[in-house]
Coordinates of C-alpha atoms (C1' of nucleotides) in Angstrom, one line a residue:
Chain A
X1 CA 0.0 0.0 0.0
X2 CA 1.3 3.7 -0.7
X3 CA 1.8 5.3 2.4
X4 CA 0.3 8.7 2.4
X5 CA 3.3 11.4 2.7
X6 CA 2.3 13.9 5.5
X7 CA 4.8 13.6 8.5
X8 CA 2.8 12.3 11.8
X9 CA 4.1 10.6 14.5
X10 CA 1.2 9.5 16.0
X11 CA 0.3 6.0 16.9
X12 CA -2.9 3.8 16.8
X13 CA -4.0 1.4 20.1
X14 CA -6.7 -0.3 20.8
X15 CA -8.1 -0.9 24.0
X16 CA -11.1 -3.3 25.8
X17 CA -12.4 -2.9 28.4
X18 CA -14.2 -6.2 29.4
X19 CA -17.2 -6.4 31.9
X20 CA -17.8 -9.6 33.6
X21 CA -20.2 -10.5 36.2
X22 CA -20.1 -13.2 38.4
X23 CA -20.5 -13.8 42.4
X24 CA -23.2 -10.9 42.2
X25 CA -20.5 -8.3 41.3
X26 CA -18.9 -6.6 38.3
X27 CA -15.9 -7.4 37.4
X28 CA -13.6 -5.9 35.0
X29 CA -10.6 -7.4 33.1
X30 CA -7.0 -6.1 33.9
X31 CA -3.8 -7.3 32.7
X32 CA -0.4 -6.7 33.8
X33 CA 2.2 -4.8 31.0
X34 CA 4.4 -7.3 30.2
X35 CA 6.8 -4.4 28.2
X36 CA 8.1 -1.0 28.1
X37 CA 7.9 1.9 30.7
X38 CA 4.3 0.7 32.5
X39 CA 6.0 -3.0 32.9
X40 CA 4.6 -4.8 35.5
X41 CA 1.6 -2.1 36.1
X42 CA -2.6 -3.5 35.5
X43 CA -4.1 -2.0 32.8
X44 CA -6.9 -2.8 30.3
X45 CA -5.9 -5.6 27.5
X46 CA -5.1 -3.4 24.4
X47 CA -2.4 -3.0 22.6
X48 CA -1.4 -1.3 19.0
X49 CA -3.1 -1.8 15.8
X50 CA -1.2 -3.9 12.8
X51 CA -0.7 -2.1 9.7
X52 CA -2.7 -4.8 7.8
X53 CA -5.3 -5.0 10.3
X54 CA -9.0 -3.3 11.2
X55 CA -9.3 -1.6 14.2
X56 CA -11.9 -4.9 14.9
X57 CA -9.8 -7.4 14.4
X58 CA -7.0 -5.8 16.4
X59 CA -9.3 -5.7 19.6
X60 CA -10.5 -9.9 19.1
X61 CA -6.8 -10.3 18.7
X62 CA -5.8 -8.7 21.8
X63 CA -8.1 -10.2 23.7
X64 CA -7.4 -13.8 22.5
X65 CA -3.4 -13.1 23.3
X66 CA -4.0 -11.5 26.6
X67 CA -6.6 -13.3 27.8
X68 CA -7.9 -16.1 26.0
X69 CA -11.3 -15.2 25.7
X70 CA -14.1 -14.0 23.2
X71 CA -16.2 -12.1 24.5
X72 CA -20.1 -12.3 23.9
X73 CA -20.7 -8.3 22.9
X74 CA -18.0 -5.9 22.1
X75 CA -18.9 -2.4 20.9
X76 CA -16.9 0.5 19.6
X77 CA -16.6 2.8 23.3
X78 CA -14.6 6.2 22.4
X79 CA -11.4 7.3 20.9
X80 CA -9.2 9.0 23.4
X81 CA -6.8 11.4 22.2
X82 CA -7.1 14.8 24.4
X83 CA -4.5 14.0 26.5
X84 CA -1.2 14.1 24.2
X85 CA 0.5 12.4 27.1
X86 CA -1.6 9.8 27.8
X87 CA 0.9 7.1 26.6
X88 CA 4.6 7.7 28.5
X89 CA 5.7 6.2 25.2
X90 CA 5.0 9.7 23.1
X91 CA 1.9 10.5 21.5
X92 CA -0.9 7.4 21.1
X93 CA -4.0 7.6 20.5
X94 CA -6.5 4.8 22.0
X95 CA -10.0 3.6 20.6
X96 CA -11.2 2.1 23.6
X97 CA -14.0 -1.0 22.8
X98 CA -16.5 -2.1 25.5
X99 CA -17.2 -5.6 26.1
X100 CA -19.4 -7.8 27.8
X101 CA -18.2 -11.5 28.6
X102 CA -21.0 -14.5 30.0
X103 CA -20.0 -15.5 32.7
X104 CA -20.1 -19.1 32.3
X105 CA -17.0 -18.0 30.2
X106 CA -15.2 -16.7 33.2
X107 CA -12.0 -18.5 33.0
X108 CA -9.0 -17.0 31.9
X109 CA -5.7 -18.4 29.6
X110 CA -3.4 -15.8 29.9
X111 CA -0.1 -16.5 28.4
X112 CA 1.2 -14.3 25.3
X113 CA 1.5 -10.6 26.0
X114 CA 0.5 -10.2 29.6
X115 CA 2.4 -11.6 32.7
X116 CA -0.8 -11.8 34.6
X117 CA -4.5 -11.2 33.6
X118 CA -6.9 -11.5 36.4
X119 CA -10.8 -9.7 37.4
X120 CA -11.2 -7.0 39.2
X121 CA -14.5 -6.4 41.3
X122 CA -15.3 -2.9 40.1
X123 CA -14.7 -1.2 43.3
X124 CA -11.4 -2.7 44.0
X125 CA -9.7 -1.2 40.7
X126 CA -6.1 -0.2 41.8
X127 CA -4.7 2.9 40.0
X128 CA -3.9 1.5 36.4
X129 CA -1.4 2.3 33.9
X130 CA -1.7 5.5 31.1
X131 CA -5.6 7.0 31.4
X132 CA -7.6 3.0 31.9
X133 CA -8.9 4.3 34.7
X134 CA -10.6 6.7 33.2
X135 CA -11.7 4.9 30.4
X136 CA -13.3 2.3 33.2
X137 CA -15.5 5.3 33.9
X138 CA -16.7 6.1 30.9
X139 CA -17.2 2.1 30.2
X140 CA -19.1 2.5 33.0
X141 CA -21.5 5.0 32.5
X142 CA -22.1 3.0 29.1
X143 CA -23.0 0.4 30.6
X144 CA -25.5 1.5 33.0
X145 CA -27.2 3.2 30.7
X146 CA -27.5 0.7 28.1
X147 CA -28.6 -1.5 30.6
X148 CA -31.9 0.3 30.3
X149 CA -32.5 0.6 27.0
X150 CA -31.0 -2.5 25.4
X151 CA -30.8 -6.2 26.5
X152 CA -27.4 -6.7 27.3
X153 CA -27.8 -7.8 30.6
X154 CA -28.4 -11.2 29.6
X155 CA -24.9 -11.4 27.7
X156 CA -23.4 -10.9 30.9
X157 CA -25.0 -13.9 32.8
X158 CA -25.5 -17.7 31.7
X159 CA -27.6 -19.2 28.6
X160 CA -29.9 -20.2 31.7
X161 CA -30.5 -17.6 34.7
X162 CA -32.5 -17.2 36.9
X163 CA -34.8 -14.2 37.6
X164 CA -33.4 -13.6 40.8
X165 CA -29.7 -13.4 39.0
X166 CA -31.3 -11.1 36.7
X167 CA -32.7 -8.9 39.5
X168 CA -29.5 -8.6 41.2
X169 CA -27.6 -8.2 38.2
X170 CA -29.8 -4.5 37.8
X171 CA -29.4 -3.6 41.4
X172 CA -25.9 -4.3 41.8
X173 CA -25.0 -2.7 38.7
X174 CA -27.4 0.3 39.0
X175 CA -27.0 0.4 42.7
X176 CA -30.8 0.8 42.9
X177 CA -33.3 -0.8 44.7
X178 CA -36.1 -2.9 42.6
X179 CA -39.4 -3.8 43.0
X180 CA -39.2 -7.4 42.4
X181 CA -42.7 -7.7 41.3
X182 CA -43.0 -5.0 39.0
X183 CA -39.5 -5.7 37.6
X184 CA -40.5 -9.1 36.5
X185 CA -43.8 -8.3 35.4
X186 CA -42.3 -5.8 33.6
X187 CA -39.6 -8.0 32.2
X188 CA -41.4 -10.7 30.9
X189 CA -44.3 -8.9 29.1
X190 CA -41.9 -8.1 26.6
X191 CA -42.3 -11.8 25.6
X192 CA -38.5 -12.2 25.5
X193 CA -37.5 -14.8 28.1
X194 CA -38.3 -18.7 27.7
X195 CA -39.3 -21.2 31.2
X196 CA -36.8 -23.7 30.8
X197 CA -38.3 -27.1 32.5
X198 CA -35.3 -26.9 34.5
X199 CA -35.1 -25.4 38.3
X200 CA -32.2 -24.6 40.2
X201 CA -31.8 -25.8 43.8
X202 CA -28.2 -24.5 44.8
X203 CA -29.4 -21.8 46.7
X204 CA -31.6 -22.3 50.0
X205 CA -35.2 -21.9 50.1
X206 CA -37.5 -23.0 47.1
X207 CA -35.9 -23.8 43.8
X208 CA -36.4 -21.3 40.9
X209 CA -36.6 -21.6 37.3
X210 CA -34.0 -21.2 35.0
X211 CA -35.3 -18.8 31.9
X212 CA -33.5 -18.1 28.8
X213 CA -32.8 -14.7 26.3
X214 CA -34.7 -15.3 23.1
X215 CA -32.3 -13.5 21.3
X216 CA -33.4 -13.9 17.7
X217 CA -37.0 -13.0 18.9
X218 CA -35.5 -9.7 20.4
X219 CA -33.2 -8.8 17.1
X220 CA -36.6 -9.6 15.0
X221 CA -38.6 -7.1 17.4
X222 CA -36.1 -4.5 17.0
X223 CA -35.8 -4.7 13.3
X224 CA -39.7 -3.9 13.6
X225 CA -39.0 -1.0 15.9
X226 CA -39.5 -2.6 19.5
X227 CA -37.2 -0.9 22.5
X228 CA -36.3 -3.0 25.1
X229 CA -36.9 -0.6 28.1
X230 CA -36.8 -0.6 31.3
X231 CA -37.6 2.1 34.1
X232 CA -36.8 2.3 37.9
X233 CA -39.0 4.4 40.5
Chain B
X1 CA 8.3 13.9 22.9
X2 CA 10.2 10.7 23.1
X3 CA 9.1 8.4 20.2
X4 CA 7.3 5.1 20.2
X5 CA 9.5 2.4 18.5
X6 CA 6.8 0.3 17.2
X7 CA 6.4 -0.1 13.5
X8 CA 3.1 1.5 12.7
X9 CA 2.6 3.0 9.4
X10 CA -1.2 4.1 10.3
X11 CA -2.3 7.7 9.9
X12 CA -4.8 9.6 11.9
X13 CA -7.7 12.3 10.2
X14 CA -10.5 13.3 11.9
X15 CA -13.4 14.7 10.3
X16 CA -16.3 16.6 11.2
X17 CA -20.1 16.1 10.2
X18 CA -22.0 19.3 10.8
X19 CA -25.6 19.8 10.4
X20 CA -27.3 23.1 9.8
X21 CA -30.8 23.9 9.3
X22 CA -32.5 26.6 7.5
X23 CA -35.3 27.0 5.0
X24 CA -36.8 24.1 7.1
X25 CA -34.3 21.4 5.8
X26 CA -31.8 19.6 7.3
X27 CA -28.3 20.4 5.6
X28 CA -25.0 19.3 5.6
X29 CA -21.5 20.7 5.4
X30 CA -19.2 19.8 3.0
X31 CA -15.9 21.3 1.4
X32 CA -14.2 20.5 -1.9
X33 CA -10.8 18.4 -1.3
X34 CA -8.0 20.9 -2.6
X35 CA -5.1 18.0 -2.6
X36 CA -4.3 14.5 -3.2
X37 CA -6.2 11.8 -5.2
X38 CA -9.4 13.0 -4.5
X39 CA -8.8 16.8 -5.4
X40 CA -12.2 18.6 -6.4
X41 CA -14.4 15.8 -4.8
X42 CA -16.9 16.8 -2.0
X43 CA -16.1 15.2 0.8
X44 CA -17.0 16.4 4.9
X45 CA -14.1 19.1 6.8
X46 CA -11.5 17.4 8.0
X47 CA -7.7 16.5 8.1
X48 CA -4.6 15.1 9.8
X49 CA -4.0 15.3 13.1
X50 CA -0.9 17.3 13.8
X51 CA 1.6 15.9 16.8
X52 CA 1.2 18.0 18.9
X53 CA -2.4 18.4 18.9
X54 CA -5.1 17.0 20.9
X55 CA -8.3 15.4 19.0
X56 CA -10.5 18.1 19.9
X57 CA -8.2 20.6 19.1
X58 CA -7.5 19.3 15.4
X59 CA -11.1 18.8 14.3
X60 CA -11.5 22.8 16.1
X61 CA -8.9 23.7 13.6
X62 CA -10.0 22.2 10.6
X63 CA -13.8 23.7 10.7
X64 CA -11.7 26.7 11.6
X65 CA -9.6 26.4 8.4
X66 CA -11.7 25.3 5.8
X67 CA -15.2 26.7 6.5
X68 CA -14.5 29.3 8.6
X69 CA -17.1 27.7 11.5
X70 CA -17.1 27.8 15.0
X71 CA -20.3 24.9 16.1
X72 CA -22.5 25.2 18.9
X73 CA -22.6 21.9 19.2
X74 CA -19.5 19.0 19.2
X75 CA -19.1 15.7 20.2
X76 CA -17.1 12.3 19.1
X77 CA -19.4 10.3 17.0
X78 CA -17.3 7.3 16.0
X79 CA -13.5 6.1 14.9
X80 CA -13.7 4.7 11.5
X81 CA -10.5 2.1 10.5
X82 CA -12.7 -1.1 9.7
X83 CA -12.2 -0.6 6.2
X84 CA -8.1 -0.8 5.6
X85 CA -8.7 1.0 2.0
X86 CA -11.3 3.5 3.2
X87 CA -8.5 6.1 2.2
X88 CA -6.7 6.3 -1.1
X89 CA -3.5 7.6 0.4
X90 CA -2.9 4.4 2.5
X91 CA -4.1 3.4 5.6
X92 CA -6.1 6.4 7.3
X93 CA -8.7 5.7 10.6
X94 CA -10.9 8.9 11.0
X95 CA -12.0 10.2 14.2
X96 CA -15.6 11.2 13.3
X97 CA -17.3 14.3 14.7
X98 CA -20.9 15.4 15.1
X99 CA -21.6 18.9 15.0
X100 CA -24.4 21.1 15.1
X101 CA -24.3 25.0 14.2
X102 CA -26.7 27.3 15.2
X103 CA -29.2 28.3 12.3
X104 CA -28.1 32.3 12.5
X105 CA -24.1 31.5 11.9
X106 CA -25.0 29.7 8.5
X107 CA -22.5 32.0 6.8
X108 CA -19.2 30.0 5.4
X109 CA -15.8 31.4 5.0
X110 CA -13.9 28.9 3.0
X111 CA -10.7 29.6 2.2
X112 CA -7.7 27.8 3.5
X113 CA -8.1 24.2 2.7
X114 CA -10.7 23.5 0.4
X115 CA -11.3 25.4 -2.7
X116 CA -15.1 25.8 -1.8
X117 CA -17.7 24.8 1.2
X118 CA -21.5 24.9 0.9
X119 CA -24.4 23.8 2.7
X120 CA -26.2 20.7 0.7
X121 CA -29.4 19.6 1.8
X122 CA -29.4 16.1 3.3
X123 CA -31.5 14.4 0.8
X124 CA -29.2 16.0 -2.5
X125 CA -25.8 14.8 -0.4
X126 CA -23.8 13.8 -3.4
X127 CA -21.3 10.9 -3.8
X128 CA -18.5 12.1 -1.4
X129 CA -14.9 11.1 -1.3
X130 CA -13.6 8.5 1.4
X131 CA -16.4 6.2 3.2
X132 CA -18.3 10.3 4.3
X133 CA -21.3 9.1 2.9
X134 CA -21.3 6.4 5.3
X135 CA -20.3 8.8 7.8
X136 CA -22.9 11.1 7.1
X137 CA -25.8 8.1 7.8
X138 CA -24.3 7.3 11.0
X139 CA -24.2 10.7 12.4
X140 CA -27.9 11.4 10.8
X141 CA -28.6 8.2 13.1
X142 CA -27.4 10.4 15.7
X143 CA -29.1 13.3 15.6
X144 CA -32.5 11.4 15.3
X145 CA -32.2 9.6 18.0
X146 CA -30.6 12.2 20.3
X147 CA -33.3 14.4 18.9
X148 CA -35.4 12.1 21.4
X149 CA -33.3 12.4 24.7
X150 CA -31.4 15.3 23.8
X151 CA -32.1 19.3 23.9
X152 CA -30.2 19.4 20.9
X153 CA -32.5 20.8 18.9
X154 CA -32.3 23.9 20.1
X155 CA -28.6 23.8 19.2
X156 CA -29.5 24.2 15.1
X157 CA -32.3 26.8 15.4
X158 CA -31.7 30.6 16.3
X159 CA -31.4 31.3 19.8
X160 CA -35.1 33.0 19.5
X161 CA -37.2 30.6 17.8
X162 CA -41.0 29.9 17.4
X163 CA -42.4 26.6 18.5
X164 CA -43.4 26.5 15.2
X165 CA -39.7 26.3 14.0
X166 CA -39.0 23.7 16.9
X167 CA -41.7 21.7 15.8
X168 CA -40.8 21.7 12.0
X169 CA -37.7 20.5 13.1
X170 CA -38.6 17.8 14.8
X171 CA -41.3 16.7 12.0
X172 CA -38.4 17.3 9.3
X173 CA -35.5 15.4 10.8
X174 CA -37.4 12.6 12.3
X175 CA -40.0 12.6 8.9
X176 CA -42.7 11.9 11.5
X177 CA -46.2 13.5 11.6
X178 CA -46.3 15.4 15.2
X179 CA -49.1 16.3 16.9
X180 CA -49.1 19.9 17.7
X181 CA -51.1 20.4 20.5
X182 CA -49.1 17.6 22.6
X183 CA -45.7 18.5 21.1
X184 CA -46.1 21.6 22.7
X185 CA -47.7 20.8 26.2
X186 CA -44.8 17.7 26.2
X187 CA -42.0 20.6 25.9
X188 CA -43.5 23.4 27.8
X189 CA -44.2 21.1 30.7
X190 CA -40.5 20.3 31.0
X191 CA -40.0 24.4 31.9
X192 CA -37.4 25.1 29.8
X193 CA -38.7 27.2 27.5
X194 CA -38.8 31.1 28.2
X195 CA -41.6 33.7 26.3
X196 CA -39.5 36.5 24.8
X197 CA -41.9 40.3 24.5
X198 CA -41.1 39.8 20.7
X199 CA -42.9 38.6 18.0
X200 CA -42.3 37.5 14.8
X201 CA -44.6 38.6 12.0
X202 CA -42.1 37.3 8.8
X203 CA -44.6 35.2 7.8
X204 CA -48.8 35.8 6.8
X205 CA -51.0 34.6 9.8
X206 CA -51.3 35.5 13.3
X207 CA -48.0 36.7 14.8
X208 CA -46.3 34.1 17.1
X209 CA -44.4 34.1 19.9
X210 CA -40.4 34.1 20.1
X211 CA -39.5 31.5 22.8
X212 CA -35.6 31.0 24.4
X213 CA -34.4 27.9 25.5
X214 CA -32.9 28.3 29.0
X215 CA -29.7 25.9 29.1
X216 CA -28.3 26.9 32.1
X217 CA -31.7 25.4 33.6
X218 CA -31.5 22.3 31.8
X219 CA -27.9 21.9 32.7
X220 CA -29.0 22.4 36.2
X221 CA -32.1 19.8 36.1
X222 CA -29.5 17.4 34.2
X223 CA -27.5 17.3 36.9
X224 CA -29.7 16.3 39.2
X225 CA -31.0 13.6 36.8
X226 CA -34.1 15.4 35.1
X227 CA -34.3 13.8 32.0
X228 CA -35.2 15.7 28.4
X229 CA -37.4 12.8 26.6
X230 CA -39.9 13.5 24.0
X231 CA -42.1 10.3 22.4
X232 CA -44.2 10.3 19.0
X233 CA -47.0 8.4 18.2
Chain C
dT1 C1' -64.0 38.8 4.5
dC2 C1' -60.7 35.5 3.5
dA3 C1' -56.4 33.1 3.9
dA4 C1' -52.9 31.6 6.8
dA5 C1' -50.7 30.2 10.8
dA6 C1' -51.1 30.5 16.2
dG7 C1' -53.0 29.1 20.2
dT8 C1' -55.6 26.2 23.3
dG9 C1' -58.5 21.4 26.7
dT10 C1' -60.7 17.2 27.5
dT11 C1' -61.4 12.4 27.6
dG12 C1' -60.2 7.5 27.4
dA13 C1' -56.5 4.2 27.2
dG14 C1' -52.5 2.6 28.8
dT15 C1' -48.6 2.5 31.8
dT16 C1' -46.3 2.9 36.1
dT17 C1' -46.0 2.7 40.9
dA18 C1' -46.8 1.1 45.5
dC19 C1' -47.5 -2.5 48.4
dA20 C1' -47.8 -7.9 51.4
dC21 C1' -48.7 -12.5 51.6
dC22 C1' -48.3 -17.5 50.5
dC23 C1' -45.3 -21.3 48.5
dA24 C1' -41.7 -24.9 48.1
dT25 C1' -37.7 -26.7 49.7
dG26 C1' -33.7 -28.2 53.1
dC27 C1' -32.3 -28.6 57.5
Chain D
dG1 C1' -41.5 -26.2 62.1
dC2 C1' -38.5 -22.7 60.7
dA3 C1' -35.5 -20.3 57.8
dT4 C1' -34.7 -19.0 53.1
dG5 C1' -35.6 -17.3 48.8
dG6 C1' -39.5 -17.8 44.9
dG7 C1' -43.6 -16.5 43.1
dT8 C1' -47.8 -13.7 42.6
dG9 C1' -52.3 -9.3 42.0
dT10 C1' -54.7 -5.1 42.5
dA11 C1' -55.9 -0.3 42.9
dA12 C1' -54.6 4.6 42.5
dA13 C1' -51.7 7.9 40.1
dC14 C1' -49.9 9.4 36.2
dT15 C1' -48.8 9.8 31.4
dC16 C1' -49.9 9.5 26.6
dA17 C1' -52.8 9.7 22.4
dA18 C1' -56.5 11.4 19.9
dC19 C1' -59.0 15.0 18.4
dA20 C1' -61.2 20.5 16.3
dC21 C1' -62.3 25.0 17.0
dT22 C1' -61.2 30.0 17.9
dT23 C1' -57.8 33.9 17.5
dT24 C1' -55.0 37.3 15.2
dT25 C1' -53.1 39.3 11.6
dG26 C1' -52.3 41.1 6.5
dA27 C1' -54.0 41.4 2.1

DNA sequence: TCAAAAGTGTTGAGTTTACACCCATGC
DNA sequence: GCATGGGTGTAAACTCAACACTTTTGA
């Protein structure tokens, strides 16, 4: 390819930063830096872009060497590049993605790039490397407010839940109390969630049953201009 | 600034989508490209990032320099590098902005950069240089559905306005039939709205009212998590 | 006095909120 | 039989949708 002749000196990252859920808590992804200045520091699992490669294939690739994982939902976040020294290295620029892993897919093969990759309850982030703290944030703030206006709560839990996962899953991540009854009333007239047979007894207390996304019913619905939404008092 | 040894041959642009409106339409900016392999094509504002320059700063610059604009309105709409060859010149990712500018500033002067800049109507866009057609749709995307959740709208009419104006606008860029009566009990009931002494009498008919839209308020109510949300039938 | 746009209320339907008791299981 | 979480209905308040006539001006 001709390489276009203006002289910038700017360079092109990519960055995830992966939600998980799991023990009733968010969790994010961190990795440790296995090179360069930040060495040994946790940041998000990100790294620069190949010449040959989209911006979308650099992020899946990151994540597969860093981590091991593919994630169930990964969206384009925000570019960061208003802080010119963001990046000890010199001047980088970051498109950050947001992702959402299941959490039946919670395990981790981290080998490659990164010493170390581990989750991170959400509140126990420690100060990270270049601006991925910030980013966090603003992942963040995404997600709770997607999480009222699109279904992707349910890519954050297991092909079979149950309600009360889903429940918590809004509270914790919202930090807001829920009516339970109105919540699932409201929740299932949308027609979007399937009784399994199947009930789960781990817990105390009577068993529950396990209920599953109808994802293809929810992308047809949207196609014919449904919104998922959901409102809290 | 110390440079990153990685070798990266990626370049960074950002351009700018800015939407105007007058004479009741939606309309675009575009300049004509003065260099390169595209030279004379229509294609949005936009450039290279200098080194030294944040994001924000660059895409300031280049409404600045080739249409002569300062917007009322800015914020980061997307980063497009999925497509490798989505630049002639070699491998270029955009940093996509979405602008809006006030319906009184719809004055242009180009110079600089581009040969030429005009206003073009959304629905005559022409076939653009680069992927900015594509652009264009996603940012149109945008402003609809910001429209909804968004003061915004205030951002591309004059900062006195009749509520027929703000509903126009709303029936123009959403191409839905509004209800007038609701339309304007739904907006005045949020309290945002201010009744100017003035009238306007430009057109035949009964004279209407000039109305301001009080952003310091909404800031205010945003803050404490009022919420701007406006439904159609 | 006519044409053109501005201004204005009410009613029924649907949605949202608030709220408390019984059920099924394991120990 | 008791502790634990699961499951359920109703009434009042509120919001939304549908709908048409009167007012003010200029020509």
């Amino acid at each position: 390819m001709e390489s276009v002749k203006i002289n910038q000196n700017i360079k092109v990252a990519v960055d995830a930063i992966v939600f998980g859920y799991s023990n009733n808590a968010l969790h994010v992804l961190l990795v440790k830096q296995k090179f360069g200045a930040l060495k040994n520091n946790w940041v998000l699992a990100g790294g620069f872009v190949k010449d040959g490669e989209t911006l979308y294939e650099a992020i899946n690739r990151e994540l597969r060497e860093e981590a091991g994982i593919q994630v169930t939902y990964l969206e384009q976040l925000y570019t960061f590049g208003d802080d010119i020294h963001r990046d000890p290295r010199g001047r980088v620029i970051s498109v950050a993605y947001f992702a959402l892993l299941n959490s039946t897919e919670l395990k981790l093969s981290a080998d490659t790039d990164a010493k170390d990759a581990k989750w991170v309850p959400l509140d126990k982030i420690p100060k990270l490397g270049f601006d991925h703290n910030q980013i966090i944030q603003v992942a963040y703030e995404r997600l709770k407010s997607k999480l009222t206006y699109q279904p992707i709560g349910f890519d954050l839990l297991p092909k079979e839940f149950l309600f009360s996962d889903l429940e918590n899953l809004y509270c914790n991540i919202l930090q807001k109390q829920i009516d339970r009854r109105n919540f699932r009333k409201k929740i299932l007239s949308f027609g979007l969630l399937e009784e399994t047979e199947k009930f789960s007894s781990e817990k105390t207390g009577r068993p529950a049953k396990l209920f599953k996304f109808n994802k293809k019913k929810y992308n047809k619905l949207h196609k014919e201009g449904f919104n998922f939404e959901i409102k809290f008092a």
